Amino acid sequence: MIYANAFFTSGNSYPNEDLVQLVDNYTHEAVVYKKIGTAVEDGVIYRKKDNDFYERQWSGYVNVLWWNIREAGILAPTVTERINKALALGYNTFFDEMSIEIKGTLYLQDNQKILSNKCTIKQTEVKAEIFNCEQKENISITGFMLKGEGVDYVVNASSRNVGILCTQAKNLMIEKNIFENFTYSAVSGLNGVEYLTFRFNKVKNLFTKTWAEEITGGRKDNMGIVVGGKNITIFKNYFENSSQGIYIVENSNFVSISDNDVENTILEHGMYLDSGISNLTVIGNRVRNTMKVGIKLQNSDNAGYISNNIVISNNIVENTSVGGDGILINNTTPGAPQLYAKNVVISGNVVRNAGQHGINVRFVDLGVVSNNVINGISYAGIYISDTKGVEICNNNIKTTQESGIMIEGKNYLLSANFNTIENPGMKNSGLEDLLTGITIRGTRNKEISVRNNKMIGSGDAMKYGIFVEFIEDPVVQQTFQDTYEIVGNTVLNAVTPYRFLNTAVALRLLNNNYKNLLTAPVQES
């Protein structure tokens, strides 16, 4: 058999037949070339012999090895140039099992599949992504081990220290890849991404907390994945040792985050879900060992976006650090925020060992916090503030350092029903309104219902089963009447079962509450 390079060498005596069978010089596989009309010679697919052009015949994928990227002594810039030559043809491209270094970016084309059989690509250029598919469509990237340069860090949301840069890409599939040591993010698409599926990938960095903290303000921009747009699916991935795990950019829509593992965020949150994300489901994830909040949804008046239709369900969140809630919904606009997240469901989650509150819900209009299991919390099991039409029901809360449920100010049509609270107030801080089963701080709360809850203290740690702190400002009273229902609750092992700090303010309804099941039930009037 004749090797291809020999056949196409100028001045040889091989006949210019219409169809020739040759051997690839680099893969040593049999290959067929067919004579065609004019073409642009690329040295592999299209080649010239004398005055004739030949096209390589193949089926399926082209192979980057055809461009001889593994010759002895080849430098990373030349490897990059040759791979880009292969990709520029727009064919589906195969990377065999090998380890290569590049210096620069590899540019993908529309309607292209990039497939690897355990190919490792290491980026040696600073401030450069490995794969770029910005503004491209219908691309899949499968099976790579991608390694970042790992040193350079830019405190900038447009950093290119990423594995895959996909801003404004459409119909993008990224699956079964491993990403390591990208100082900004494994995958970055800050806006305009549509129909992205990121699944079965692993993002596992070697970064440490010391690395994250060694610059002023910390390396907060280091993330597992950061994307924004619509119709985004993040499914069954593993993230470890980044400053933050999963970051969804503001004003995204139709986002599904399910069955992922986020482990050991070294500076910030497990998931950061930015302002105005709507039609969001966060289901069945496991978030462990975060330096801040496990799962955080943040609104902001400044952006003017409203989050609608949020479901955070059946997740496991454990071991958040000091100041880190397990699950947090909040509007962080300074002063008096105006925007509320609407239609929020937080259900069936397990929150364990949170460094602040277990579940913290603020600035929500219509919501349910139900059937969660909350255990070992540094502050309140459930903290509620600035809500409208929220129901807290059927939660099982155990061993909180402060209140089981803290109902802070400015809630309207709030109900806390059928919750079980065991061992609240374990901190014994001396602040009695924090050492309770359920606390209602009466700052502009209206239409509050606390029914059929059970509170069980440990020793004398629970100072009160239910503590209501009424406000006394007559102006506020005129504009925001306090109307509370406290009905059918059971309090066991409290120093004082019920306390109403200002008895001059009447409750609307207070009856059938029980102090001790060992004595005859007593109805309170």
Short mmCIF file of C-alpha atoms in Angstrom, two decimals:
data_model
loop_
_atom_site.label_atom_id
_atom_site.label_comp_id
_atom_site.label_asym_id
_atom_site.label_seq_id
_atom_site.Cartn_x
_atom_site.Cartn_y
_atom_site.Cartn_z
CA MET A 1 0.00 0.00 0.00
CA ILE A 2 1.06 3.56 -0.67
CA TYR A 3 1.14 6.14 2.12
CA ALA A 4 -0.92 9.24 1.44
CA ASN A 5 1.95 11.69 1.85
CA ALA A 6 4.01 9.77 -0.68
CA PHE A 7 1.17 9.73 -3.20
CA PHE A 8 0.60 13.47 -2.94
CA THR A 9 4.29 14.46 -2.95
CA SER A 10 5.11 16.62 -5.95
CA GLY A 11 6.94 14.89 -8.82
CA ASN A 12 6.12 11.26 -7.96
CA SER A 13 5.26 8.76 -10.69
CA TYR A 14 2.05 7.34 -9.21
CA PRO A 15 -0.82 7.54 -11.73
CA ASN A 16 -3.61 10.09 -11.12
CA GLU A 17 -6.43 7.57 -11.00
CA ASP A 18 -9.99 8.65 -10.23
CA LEU A 19 -10.08 6.53 -7.06
CA VAL A 20 -6.98 5.58 -5.07
CA GLN A 21 -6.52 3.41 -1.96
CA LEU A 22 -3.84 4.74 0.41
CA VAL A 23 -2.66 4.52 4.02
CA ASP A 24 -2.97 7.44 6.45
CA ASN A 25 0.52 8.48 7.55
CA TYR A 26 -0.50 9.23 11.14
CA THR A 27 -3.13 6.63 12.03
CA HIS A 28 -1.94 3.93 9.61
CA GLU A 29 -5.52 3.18 8.63
CA ALA A 30 -6.67 2.47 5.09
CA VAL A 31 -8.15 5.48 3.35
CA VAL A 32 -9.71 6.17 -0.06
CA TYR A 33 -9.28 9.42 -2.01
CA LYS A 34 -11.54 10.39 -4.92
CA LYS A 35 -10.64 12.85 -7.67
CA ILE A 36 -12.86 15.98 -7.65
CA GLY A 37 -12.95 19.43 -9.21
CA THR A 38 -11.30 22.45 -7.65
CA ALA A 39 -10.91 22.69 -3.88
CA VAL A 40 -8.97 24.48 -1.19
CA GLU A 41 -6.14 22.19 -0.14
CA ASP A 42 -6.03 21.52 3.62
CA GLY A 43 -3.48 18.73 3.63
CA VAL A 44 -5.86 16.01 4.84
CA ILE A 45 -9.42 16.06 3.47
CA TYR A 46 -8.62 17.97 0.30
CA ARG A 47 -5.22 17.33 -1.29
CA LYS A 48 -3.60 18.16 -4.62
CA LYS A 49 -1.53 15.93 -6.91
CA ASP A 50 -0.09 17.75 -9.87
CA ASN A 51 -3.10 19.65 -11.27
CA ASP A 52 -5.76 17.36 -9.77
CA PHE A 53 -7.63 17.68 -6.46
CA TYR A 54 -8.64 14.70 -4.35
CA GLU A 55 -11.17 14.42 -1.52
CA ARG A 56 -10.73 11.94 1.29
CA GLN A 57 -13.69 9.54 1.58
CA TRP A 58 -14.93 8.64 5.05
CA SER A 59 -18.09 7.98 7.01
CA GLY A 60 -19.00 9.32 10.43
CA TYR A 61 -16.44 11.50 12.22
CA VAL A 62 -13.20 13.00 11.04
CA ASN A 63 -10.28 12.28 13.37
CA VAL A 64 -7.99 15.04 14.58
CA LEU A 65 -5.08 12.58 14.39
CA TRP A 66 -5.29 12.84 10.59
CA TRP A 67 -3.73 16.30 11.04
CA ASN A 68 -0.69 14.78 12.79
CA ILE A 69 -1.01 16.52 16.15
CA ARG A 70 1.25 13.98 17.91
CA GLU A 71 4.47 14.18 15.96
CA ALA A 72 7.68 14.27 18.00
CA GLY A 73 8.59 17.73 19.26
CA ILE A 74 5.37 19.41 18.14
CA LEU A 75 4.59 22.56 20.12
CA ALA A 76 1.26 23.52 21.67
CA PRO A 77 0.60 26.46 19.26
CA THR A 78 1.00 24.11 16.27
CA VAL A 79 -1.33 21.55 17.86
CA THR A 80 -3.89 24.29 18.35
CA GLU A 81 -3.55 25.47 14.76
CA ARG A 82 -3.96 21.97 13.32
CA ILE A 83 -6.99 21.09 15.46
CA ASN A 84 -8.63 24.37 14.44
CA LYS A 85 -7.99 23.43 10.81
CA ALA A 86 -9.89 20.20 11.41
CA LEU A 87 -12.74 21.90 13.29
CA ALA A 88 -13.10 24.64 10.69
CA LEU A 89 -14.38 22.07 8.18
CA GLY A 90 -17.53 21.77 10.28
CA TYR A 91 -17.61 17.96 10.31
CA ASN A 92 -18.27 15.89 13.42
CA THR A 93 -14.81 15.43 14.96
CA PHE A 94 -13.32 12.59 16.97
CA PHE A 95 -10.49 12.90 19.50
CA ASP A 96 -8.92 9.54 20.31
CA GLU A 97 -7.48 8.53 23.69
CA MET A 98 -4.47 10.80 24.17
CA SER A 99 -3.14 13.72 26.20
CA ILE A 100 -2.35 16.98 24.42
CA GLU A 101 -1.52 20.57 25.30
CA ILE A 102 -2.87 23.56 23.41
CA LYS A 103 -2.00 27.24 23.53
CA GLY A 104 -5.09 29.21 22.56
CA THR A 105 -8.72 28.46 21.78
CA LEU A 106 -10.41 25.75 19.73
CA TYR A 107 -13.34 27.12 17.72
CA LEU A 108 -16.40 24.97 17.07
CA GLN A 109 -18.84 25.29 14.18
CA ASP A 110 -22.62 25.09 13.82
CA ASN A 111 -24.13 21.58 13.66
CA GLN A 112 -20.96 19.93 14.96
CA LYS A 113 -20.44 17.04 17.37
CA ILE A 114 -17.13 16.84 19.22
CA LEU A 115 -16.57 13.34 20.59
CA SER A 116 -13.69 12.09 22.74
CA ASN A 117 -12.50 8.70 23.84
CA LYS A 118 -10.79 9.86 27.06
CA CYS A 119 -8.87 12.68 25.41
CA THR A 120 -7.20 15.08 27.85
CA ILE A 121 -6.67 18.67 26.69
CA LYS A 122 -4.60 21.02 28.85
CA GLN A 123 -4.76 24.76 28.25
CA THR A 124 -1.36 26.45 28.57
CA GLU A 125 -2.47 29.93 27.51
CA VAL A 126 -3.62 32.33 30.23
CA LYS A 127 -6.95 34.10 29.76
CA ALA A 128 -8.12 31.68 27.07
CA GLU A 129 -10.93 29.14 26.95
CA ILE A 130 -10.41 25.66 25.48
CA PHE A 131 -13.60 25.35 23.40
CA ASN A 132 -15.46 28.37 22.04
CA CYS A 133 -18.99 27.93 20.71
CA GLU A 134 -20.30 31.46 21.24
CA GLN A 135 -23.28 32.29 19.03
CA LYS A 136 -23.18 28.79 17.54
CA GLU A 137 -26.03 26.28 17.22
CA ASN A 138 -26.55 22.53 17.46
CA ILE A 139 -23.28 21.49 19.10
CA SER A 140 -22.43 18.59 21.40
CA ILE A 141 -19.22 18.10 23.39
CA THR A 142 -18.75 14.65 24.92
CA GLY A 143 -16.15 12.65 26.79
CA PHE A 144 -13.21 15.04 27.37
CA MET A 145 -10.90 15.69 30.27
CA LEU A 146 -10.37 19.46 30.11
CA LYS A 147 -7.72 21.11 32.30
CA GLY A 148 -7.35 24.82 32.90
CA GLU A 149 -4.13 26.74 33.09
CA GLY A 150 -4.95 26.87 36.81
CA VAL A 151 -2.96 29.93 37.85
CA ASP A 152 -4.28 33.09 36.25
CA TYR A 153 -7.37 34.62 37.82
CA VAL A 154 -9.28 37.65 36.57
CA VAL A 155 -11.85 39.30 38.85
CA ASN A 156 -14.18 39.91 35.97
CA ALA A 157 -17.48 38.39 34.88
CA SER A 158 -16.20 38.21 31.29
CA SER A 159 -13.14 36.15 32.19
CA ARG A 160 -12.09 33.62 29.56
CA ASN A 161 -10.40 31.24 32.01
CA VAL A 162 -13.00 28.56 31.25
CA GLY A 163 -13.29 25.14 29.70
CA ILE A 164 -16.20 25.95 27.38
CA LEU A 165 -17.32 29.48 26.48
CA CYS A 166 -20.89 29.36 25.19
CA THR A 167 -22.45 32.84 25.40
CA GLN A 168 -25.52 33.06 23.12
CA ALA A 169 -25.15 29.44 22.03
CA LYS A 170 -28.29 27.50 21.13
CA ASN A 171 -29.04 23.78 21.32
CA LEU A 172 -25.87 22.87 23.17
CA MET A 173 -25.21 19.47 24.76
CA ILE A 174 -22.27 19.09 27.17
CA GLU A 175 -22.06 15.62 28.69
CA LYS A 176 -19.71 13.09 30.27
CA ASN A 177 -16.77 15.48 30.54
CA ILE A 178 -14.34 16.14 33.39
CA PHE A 179 -13.22 19.72 34.11
CA GLU A 180 -10.29 20.65 36.33
CA ASN A 181 -8.76 23.91 37.59
CA PHE A 182 -10.47 26.61 35.54
CA THR A 183 -10.04 29.73 37.63
CA TYR A 184 -13.31 31.27 36.42
CA SER A 185 -15.63 28.40 35.51
CA ALA A 186 -15.76 25.04 33.78
CA VAL A 187 -18.54 26.37 31.52
CA SER A 188 -19.46 30.02 31.03
CA GLY A 189 -22.41 31.45 29.13
CA LEU A 190 -23.40 34.69 30.79
CA ASN A 191 -26.35 35.52 28.56
CA GLY A 192 -28.45 34.38 25.65
CA VAL A 193 -27.91 30.64 26.10
CA GLU A 194 -30.91 28.64 24.87
CA TYR A 195 -31.57 24.93 25.20
CA LEU A 196 -28.42 24.01 27.08
CA THR A 197 -28.13 20.54 28.59
CA PHE A 198 -25.21 20.00 30.98
CA ARG A 199 -25.31 16.43 32.28
CA PHE A 200 -23.14 13.62 33.66
CA ASN A 201 -20.13 15.94 33.98
CA LYS A 202 -17.61 16.28 36.81
CA VAL A 203 -16.05 19.59 37.86
CA LYS A 204 -13.37 18.76 40.38
CA ASN A 205 -10.78 21.40 41.20
CA LEU A 206 -7.63 21.30 43.31
CA PHE A 207 -8.29 24.79 44.69
CA THR A 208 -8.31 25.43 48.45
CA LYS A 209 -9.91 27.89 50.84
CA THR A 210 -6.51 29.55 51.22
CA TRP A 211 -6.33 30.09 47.45
CA ALA A 212 -9.87 31.51 47.40
CA GLU A 213 -9.14 34.00 50.17
CA GLU A 214 -5.65 35.17 49.26
CA ILE A 215 -6.79 38.28 47.33
CA THR A 216 -8.84 41.17 48.70
CA GLY A 217 -12.52 40.27 48.60
CA GLY A 218 -11.78 36.66 47.73
CA ARG A 219 -12.04 34.81 44.45
CA LYS A 220 -15.84 34.78 44.42
CA ASP A 221 -16.03 34.54 40.64
CA ASN A 222 -14.62 31.02 40.63
CA MET A 223 -17.59 28.74 39.90
CA GLY A 224 -18.43 25.26 38.75
CA ILE A 225 -20.77 26.47 36.00
CA VAL A 226 -22.19 29.92 35.26
CA VAL A 227 -24.89 30.26 32.60
CA GLY A 228 -27.88 32.43 31.82
CA GLY A 229 -30.70 32.33 29.29
CA LYS A 230 -33.66 30.01 28.89
CA ASN A 231 -34.40 26.32 28.75
CA ILE A 232 -31.33 25.33 30.77
CA THR A 233 -30.99 21.83 32.20
CA ILE A 234 -28.25 20.91 34.69
CA PHE A 235 -28.62 17.22 35.52
CA LYS A 236 -26.58 14.61 37.39
CA ASN A 237 -23.28 16.49 37.62
CA TYR A 238 -20.66 16.60 40.35
CA PHE A 239 -19.01 19.83 41.53
CA GLU A 240 -16.17 20.06 44.05
CA ASN A 241 -13.73 22.70 45.34
CA SER A 242 -14.88 25.86 43.58
CA SER A 243 -15.73 29.13 45.34
CA GLN A 244 -19.35 28.63 44.30
CA GLY A 245 -20.98 25.60 42.74
CA ILE A 246 -23.84 26.34 40.32
CA TYR A 247 -24.53 29.96 39.32
CA ILE A 248 -27.59 30.86 37.21
CA VAL A 249 -27.45 34.38 35.81
CA GLU A 250 -30.20 36.94 36.40
CA ASN A 251 -33.40 36.99 34.33
CA SER A 252 -33.07 33.38 33.19
CA ASN A 253 -36.21 31.39 32.43
CA PHE A 254 -37.18 27.72 32.41
CA VAL A 255 -34.25 26.36 34.41
CA SER A 256 -34.04 22.82 35.77
CA ILE A 257 -31.33 21.84 38.28
CA SER A 258 -31.76 18.24 39.38
CA ASP A 259 -29.87 15.32 40.91
CA ASN A 260 -26.53 17.13 41.14
CA ASP A 261 -23.88 16.84 43.84
CA VAL A 262 -22.25 20.07 45.02
CA GLU A 263 -19.45 19.41 47.49
CA ASN A 264 -17.12 21.73 49.40
CA THR A 265 -17.60 25.25 48.08
CA ILE A 266 -14.50 26.98 49.38
CA LEU A 267 -15.74 30.57 49.65
CA GLU A 268 -19.44 31.09 48.88
CA HIS A 269 -22.68 29.27 48.07
CA GLY A 270 -23.54 25.84 46.79
CA MET A 271 -26.05 27.31 44.34
CA TYR A 272 -26.48 31.01 43.58
CA LEU A 273 -29.67 31.73 41.65
CA ASP A 274 -29.64 35.39 40.67
CA SER A 275 -32.38 38.02 40.33
CA GLY A 276 -35.46 37.42 38.26
CA ILE A 277 -35.11 33.70 37.52
CA SER A 278 -38.52 32.26 36.69
CA ASN A 279 -39.93 28.78 36.12
CA LEU A 280 -37.10 27.33 38.17
CA THR A 281 -36.99 23.82 39.62
CA VAL A 282 -34.24 22.74 42.00
CA ILE A 283 -35.05 19.12 42.75
CA GLY A 284 -33.22 16.18 44.27
CA ASN A 285 -29.77 17.74 44.62
CA ARG A 286 -27.23 17.09 47.34
CA VAL A 287 -25.37 20.17 48.60
CA ARG A 288 -22.73 19.57 51.26
CA ASN A 289 -20.03 21.54 53.06
CA THR A 290 -20.58 25.07 51.79
CA MET A 291 -18.86 28.14 53.18
CA LYS A 292 -22.07 30.17 52.83
CA VAL A 293 -25.67 29.35 51.82
CA GLY A 294 -26.50 25.92 50.48
CA ILE A 295 -29.16 27.04 47.97
CA LYS A 296 -29.71 30.78 47.52
CA LEU A 297 -32.32 32.57 45.37
CA GLN A 298 -31.69 36.31 45.39
CA ASN A 299 -33.91 39.09 44.10
CA SER A 300 -32.94 42.73 43.66
CA ASP A 301 -35.01 45.82 42.95
CA ASN A 302 -32.08 47.31 41.09
CA ALA A 303 -32.45 44.85 38.24
CA GLY A 304 -36.23 45.13 38.22
CA TYR A 305 -36.68 41.40 37.64
CA ILE A 306 -39.33 39.35 39.44
CA SER A 307 -38.83 35.66 40.11
CA ASN A 308 -41.94 33.61 39.38
CA ASN A 309 -42.79 29.94 39.84
CA ILE A 310 -39.98 28.55 41.99
CA VAL A 311 -39.84 24.96 43.25
CA ILE A 312 -37.04 23.88 45.61
CA SER A 313 -37.88 20.32 46.55
CA ASN A 314 -36.39 17.06 47.84
CA ASN A 315 -32.85 18.38 48.16
CA ILE A 316 -30.36 17.46 50.88
CA VAL A 317 -28.43 20.44 52.24
CA GLU A 318 -25.96 19.83 55.04
CA ASN A 319 -23.01 21.45 56.74
CA THR A 320 -23.22 25.11 55.80
CA SER A 321 -20.64 27.24 57.56
CA VAL A 322 -21.07 30.20 59.91
CA GLY A 323 -23.62 32.65 58.51
CA GLY A 324 -24.83 30.21 55.89
CA ASP A 325 -28.54 29.36 55.70
CA GLY A 326 -29.49 25.98 54.36
CA ILE A 327 -32.00 27.42 51.87
CA LEU A 328 -32.47 31.18 51.42
CA ILE A 329 -34.98 33.25 49.43
CA ASN A 330 -34.30 36.98 49.79
CA ASN A 331 -34.31 40.44 48.27
CA THR A 332 -31.03 42.11 49.18
CA THR A 333 -31.81 45.65 47.97
CA PRO A 334 -30.70 48.07 50.73
CA GLY A 335 -33.43 49.98 52.53
CA ALA A 336 -36.98 48.78 51.88
CA PRO A 337 -37.08 46.30 48.98
CA GLN A 338 -40.24 46.29 46.87
CA LEU A 339 -39.99 43.20 44.67
CA TYR A 340 -41.29 39.86 45.91
CA ALA A 341 -40.63 36.43 44.46
CA LYS A 342 -43.99 34.94 43.49
CA ASN A 343 -45.33 31.41 43.72
CA VAL A 344 -42.57 29.71 45.71
CA VAL A 345 -42.64 26.11 46.93
CA ILE A 346 -40.00 24.77 49.34
CA SER A 347 -40.93 21.21 50.19
CA GLY A 348 -39.53 17.84 51.11
CA ASN A 349 -35.98 19.05 51.73
CA VAL A 350 -33.59 17.78 54.37
CA VAL A 351 -31.54 20.58 55.95
CA ARG A 352 -28.92 19.54 58.48
CA ASN A 353 -26.19 21.39 60.38
CA ALA A 354 -26.81 24.87 58.97
CA GLY A 355 -24.53 27.63 60.21
CA GLN A 356 -27.40 30.13 60.29
CA HIS A 357 -31.12 29.45 59.68
CA GLY A 358 -32.33 26.18 58.26
CA ILE A 359 -34.80 27.68 55.76
CA ASN A 360 -34.93 31.48 55.45
CA VAL A 361 -37.80 32.96 53.42
CA ARG A 362 -38.11 36.71 52.84
CA PHE A 363 -39.97 38.83 50.30
CA VAL A 364 -42.19 36.09 48.94
CA ASP A 365 -45.72 36.57 47.61
CA LEU A 366 -47.64 33.27 47.75
CA GLY A 367 -45.60 30.36 48.93
CA VAL A 368 -45.50 27.06 50.77
CA VAL A 369 -42.80 25.75 53.11
CA SER A 370 -43.88 22.21 53.81
CA ASN A 371 -42.76 18.70 54.72
CA ASN A 372 -39.14 19.66 55.29
CA VAL A 373 -36.90 17.90 57.82
CA ILE A 374 -34.64 20.40 59.58
CA ASN A 375 -32.07 19.33 62.18
CA GLY A 376 -29.07 20.76 63.99
CA ILE A 377 -29.46 24.46 63.15
CA SER A 378 -27.37 27.31 64.59
CA TYR A 379 -30.22 29.82 64.62
CA ALA A 380 -33.92 29.34 63.70
CA GLY A 381 -35.17 26.23 61.99
CA ILE A 382 -37.46 28.30 59.74
CA TYR A 383 -37.17 32.10 59.53
CA ILE A 384 -39.97 34.08 57.86
CA SER A 385 -40.07 37.81 57.11
CA ASP A 386 -41.82 40.17 54.67
CA THR A 387 -44.19 37.65 53.10
CA LYS A 388 -47.71 37.58 51.70
CA GLY A 389 -49.84 34.48 51.68
CA VAL A 390 -47.25 31.97 52.85
CA GLU A 391 -48.04 28.68 54.56
CA ILE A 392 -45.58 26.84 56.81
CA CYS A 393 -46.91 23.36 57.41
CA ASN A 394 -45.99 19.80 58.29
CA ASN A 395 -42.32 20.52 58.87
CA ASN A 396 -40.27 18.47 61.32
CA ILE A 397 -37.76 20.70 63.12
CA LYS A 398 -35.33 19.33 65.68
CA THR A 399 -32.49 20.78 67.78
CA THR A 400 -32.23 24.44 66.88
CA GLN A 401 -30.00 26.80 68.83
CA GLU A 402 -32.70 29.47 68.69
CA SER A 403 -36.41 29.34 67.81
CA GLY A 404 -37.96 26.47 65.95
CA ILE A 405 -39.93 28.93 63.80
CA MET A 406 -39.17 32.66 63.89
CA ILE A 407 -41.93 34.83 62.38
CA GLU A 408 -40.29 38.21 61.96
CA GLY A 409 -42.07 41.41 60.84
CA LYS A 410 -44.25 42.49 57.91
CA ASN A 411 -46.03 39.26 57.14
CA TYR A 412 -49.59 39.17 55.84
CA LEU A 413 -51.82 36.08 55.68
CA LEU A 414 -49.21 33.79 57.17
CA SER A 415 -50.05 30.40 58.65
CA ALA A 416 -47.83 28.04 60.61
CA ASN A 417 -49.77 24.81 61.04
CA PHE A 418 -49.12 21.17 61.93
CA ASN A 419 -45.38 21.58 62.49
CA THR A 420 -43.41 19.49 65.00
CA ILE A 421 -40.64 21.30 66.86
CA GLU A 422 -38.33 19.39 69.20
CA ASN A 423 -35.48 20.79 71.30
CA PRO A 424 -35.54 24.47 70.28
CA GLY A 425 -33.57 27.20 72.07
CA MET A 426 -30.54 25.07 72.82
CA LYS A 427 -28.13 28.03 72.71
CA ASN A 428 -29.50 29.42 76.00
CA SER A 429 -28.39 32.91 74.96
CA GLY A 430 -30.63 34.67 77.47
CA LEU A 431 -32.67 36.38 74.75
CA GLU A 432 -35.97 34.84 75.68
CA ASP A 433 -37.81 35.50 72.42
CA LEU A 434 -35.17 33.37 70.66
CA LEU A 435 -35.48 30.41 73.03
CA THR A 436 -38.91 29.34 71.88
CA GLY A 437 -40.83 26.89 69.81
CA ILE A 438 -42.54 29.60 67.74
CA THR A 439 -41.86 33.33 68.05
CA ILE A 440 -44.04 36.03 66.46
CA ARG A 441 -42.47 39.45 66.53
CA GLY A 442 -45.40 41.79 66.10
CA THR A 443 -43.90 44.35 63.74
CA ARG A 444 -46.68 44.93 61.23
CA ASN A 445 -47.79 41.34 61.12
CA LYS A 446 -51.42 40.84 60.12
CA GLU A 447 -53.61 37.76 59.82
CA ILE A 448 -51.23 35.30 61.44
CA SER A 449 -52.45 31.78 62.12
CA VAL A 450 -50.58 29.35 64.38
CA ARG A 451 -52.55 26.13 64.62
CA ASN A 452 -52.02 22.53 65.69
CA ASN A 453 -48.28 22.66 66.17
CA LYS A 454 -46.43 20.51 68.69
CA MET A 455 -43.44 21.90 70.62
CA ILE A 456 -41.32 19.73 72.90
CA GLY A 457 -38.51 21.27 74.93
CA SER A 458 -35.33 19.71 76.28
CA GLY A 459 -34.77 20.34 79.98
CA ASP A 460 -35.37 24.04 80.59
CA ALA A 461 -33.87 25.20 77.26
CA MET A 462 -37.23 26.13 75.72
CA LYS A 463 -38.27 29.20 77.68
CA TYR A 464 -41.60 29.55 75.85
CA GLY A 465 -43.63 27.36 73.57
CA ILE A 466 -45.23 30.33 71.78
CA PHE A 467 -43.98 33.87 72.30
CA VAL A 468 -45.86 36.84 70.82
CA GLU A 469 -44.23 40.25 70.96
CA PHE A 470 -46.85 42.90 70.19
CA ILE A 471 -45.87 46.35 69.04
CA GLU A 472 -47.12 49.37 70.94
CA ASP A 473 -46.88 52.20 68.40
CA PRO A 474 -50.49 53.51 68.13
CA VAL A 475 -49.93 54.88 64.63
CA VAL A 476 -48.79 51.54 63.34
CA GLN A 477 -51.62 49.83 65.18
CA GLN A 478 -54.16 51.97 63.35
CA THR A 479 -52.73 51.18 59.95
CA PHE A 480 -51.90 47.53 60.47
CA GLN A 481 -54.15 45.71 62.91
CA ASP A 482 -52.76 42.64 64.68
CA THR A 483 -55.15 39.74 64.22
CA TYR A 484 -53.71 36.43 65.39
CA GLU A 485 -55.16 32.93 65.68
CA ILE A 486 -53.36 30.62 68.11
CA VAL A 487 -55.37 27.43 68.23
CA GLY A 488 -54.88 23.76 69.06
CA ASN A 489 -51.15 23.84 69.80
CA THR A 490 -49.38 21.51 72.23
CA VAL A 491 -46.44 22.65 74.36
CA LEU A 492 -44.39 20.20 76.44
CA ASN A 493 -41.40 20.91 78.69
CA ALA A 494 -41.38 24.69 78.43
CA VAL A 495 -40.47 26.94 81.33
CA THR A 496 -43.54 29.02 80.42
CA PRO A 497 -45.78 27.54 77.71
CA TYR A 498 -47.26 30.79 76.32
CA ARG A 499 -46.29 34.43 76.61
CA PHE A 500 -47.91 37.52 75.09
CA LEU A 501 -45.64 40.46 75.77
CA ASN A 502 -48.33 43.15 75.51
CA THR A 503 -51.56 41.85 76.98
CA ALA A 504 -53.34 45.11 76.11
CA VAL A 505 -53.47 43.98 72.49
CA ALA A 506 -56.24 41.44 71.98
CA LEU A 507 -55.86 38.24 70.05
CA ARG A 508 -58.64 37.39 67.64
CA LEU A 509 -58.67 33.73 68.64
CA LEU A 510 -56.85 31.82 71.39
CA ASN A 511 -58.18 28.44 72.44
CA ASN A 512 -57.67 24.71 72.69
CA ASN A 513 -53.95 25.07 73.32
CA TYR A 514 -52.38 22.47 75.62
CA LYS A 515 -49.61 22.92 78.12
CA ASN A 516 -48.91 19.38 79.29
CA LEU A 517 -50.44 16.14 78.08
CA LEU A 518 -50.00 14.61 81.54
CA THR A 519 -52.67 16.85 83.00
CA ALA A 520 -56.26 17.42 81.99
CA PRO A 521 -56.58 19.61 78.88
CA VAL A 522 -57.46 23.18 79.72
CA GLN A 523 -59.09 25.54 77.24
CA GLU A 524 -57.71 29.04 77.35
CA SER A 525 -59.99 32.02 76.91
#
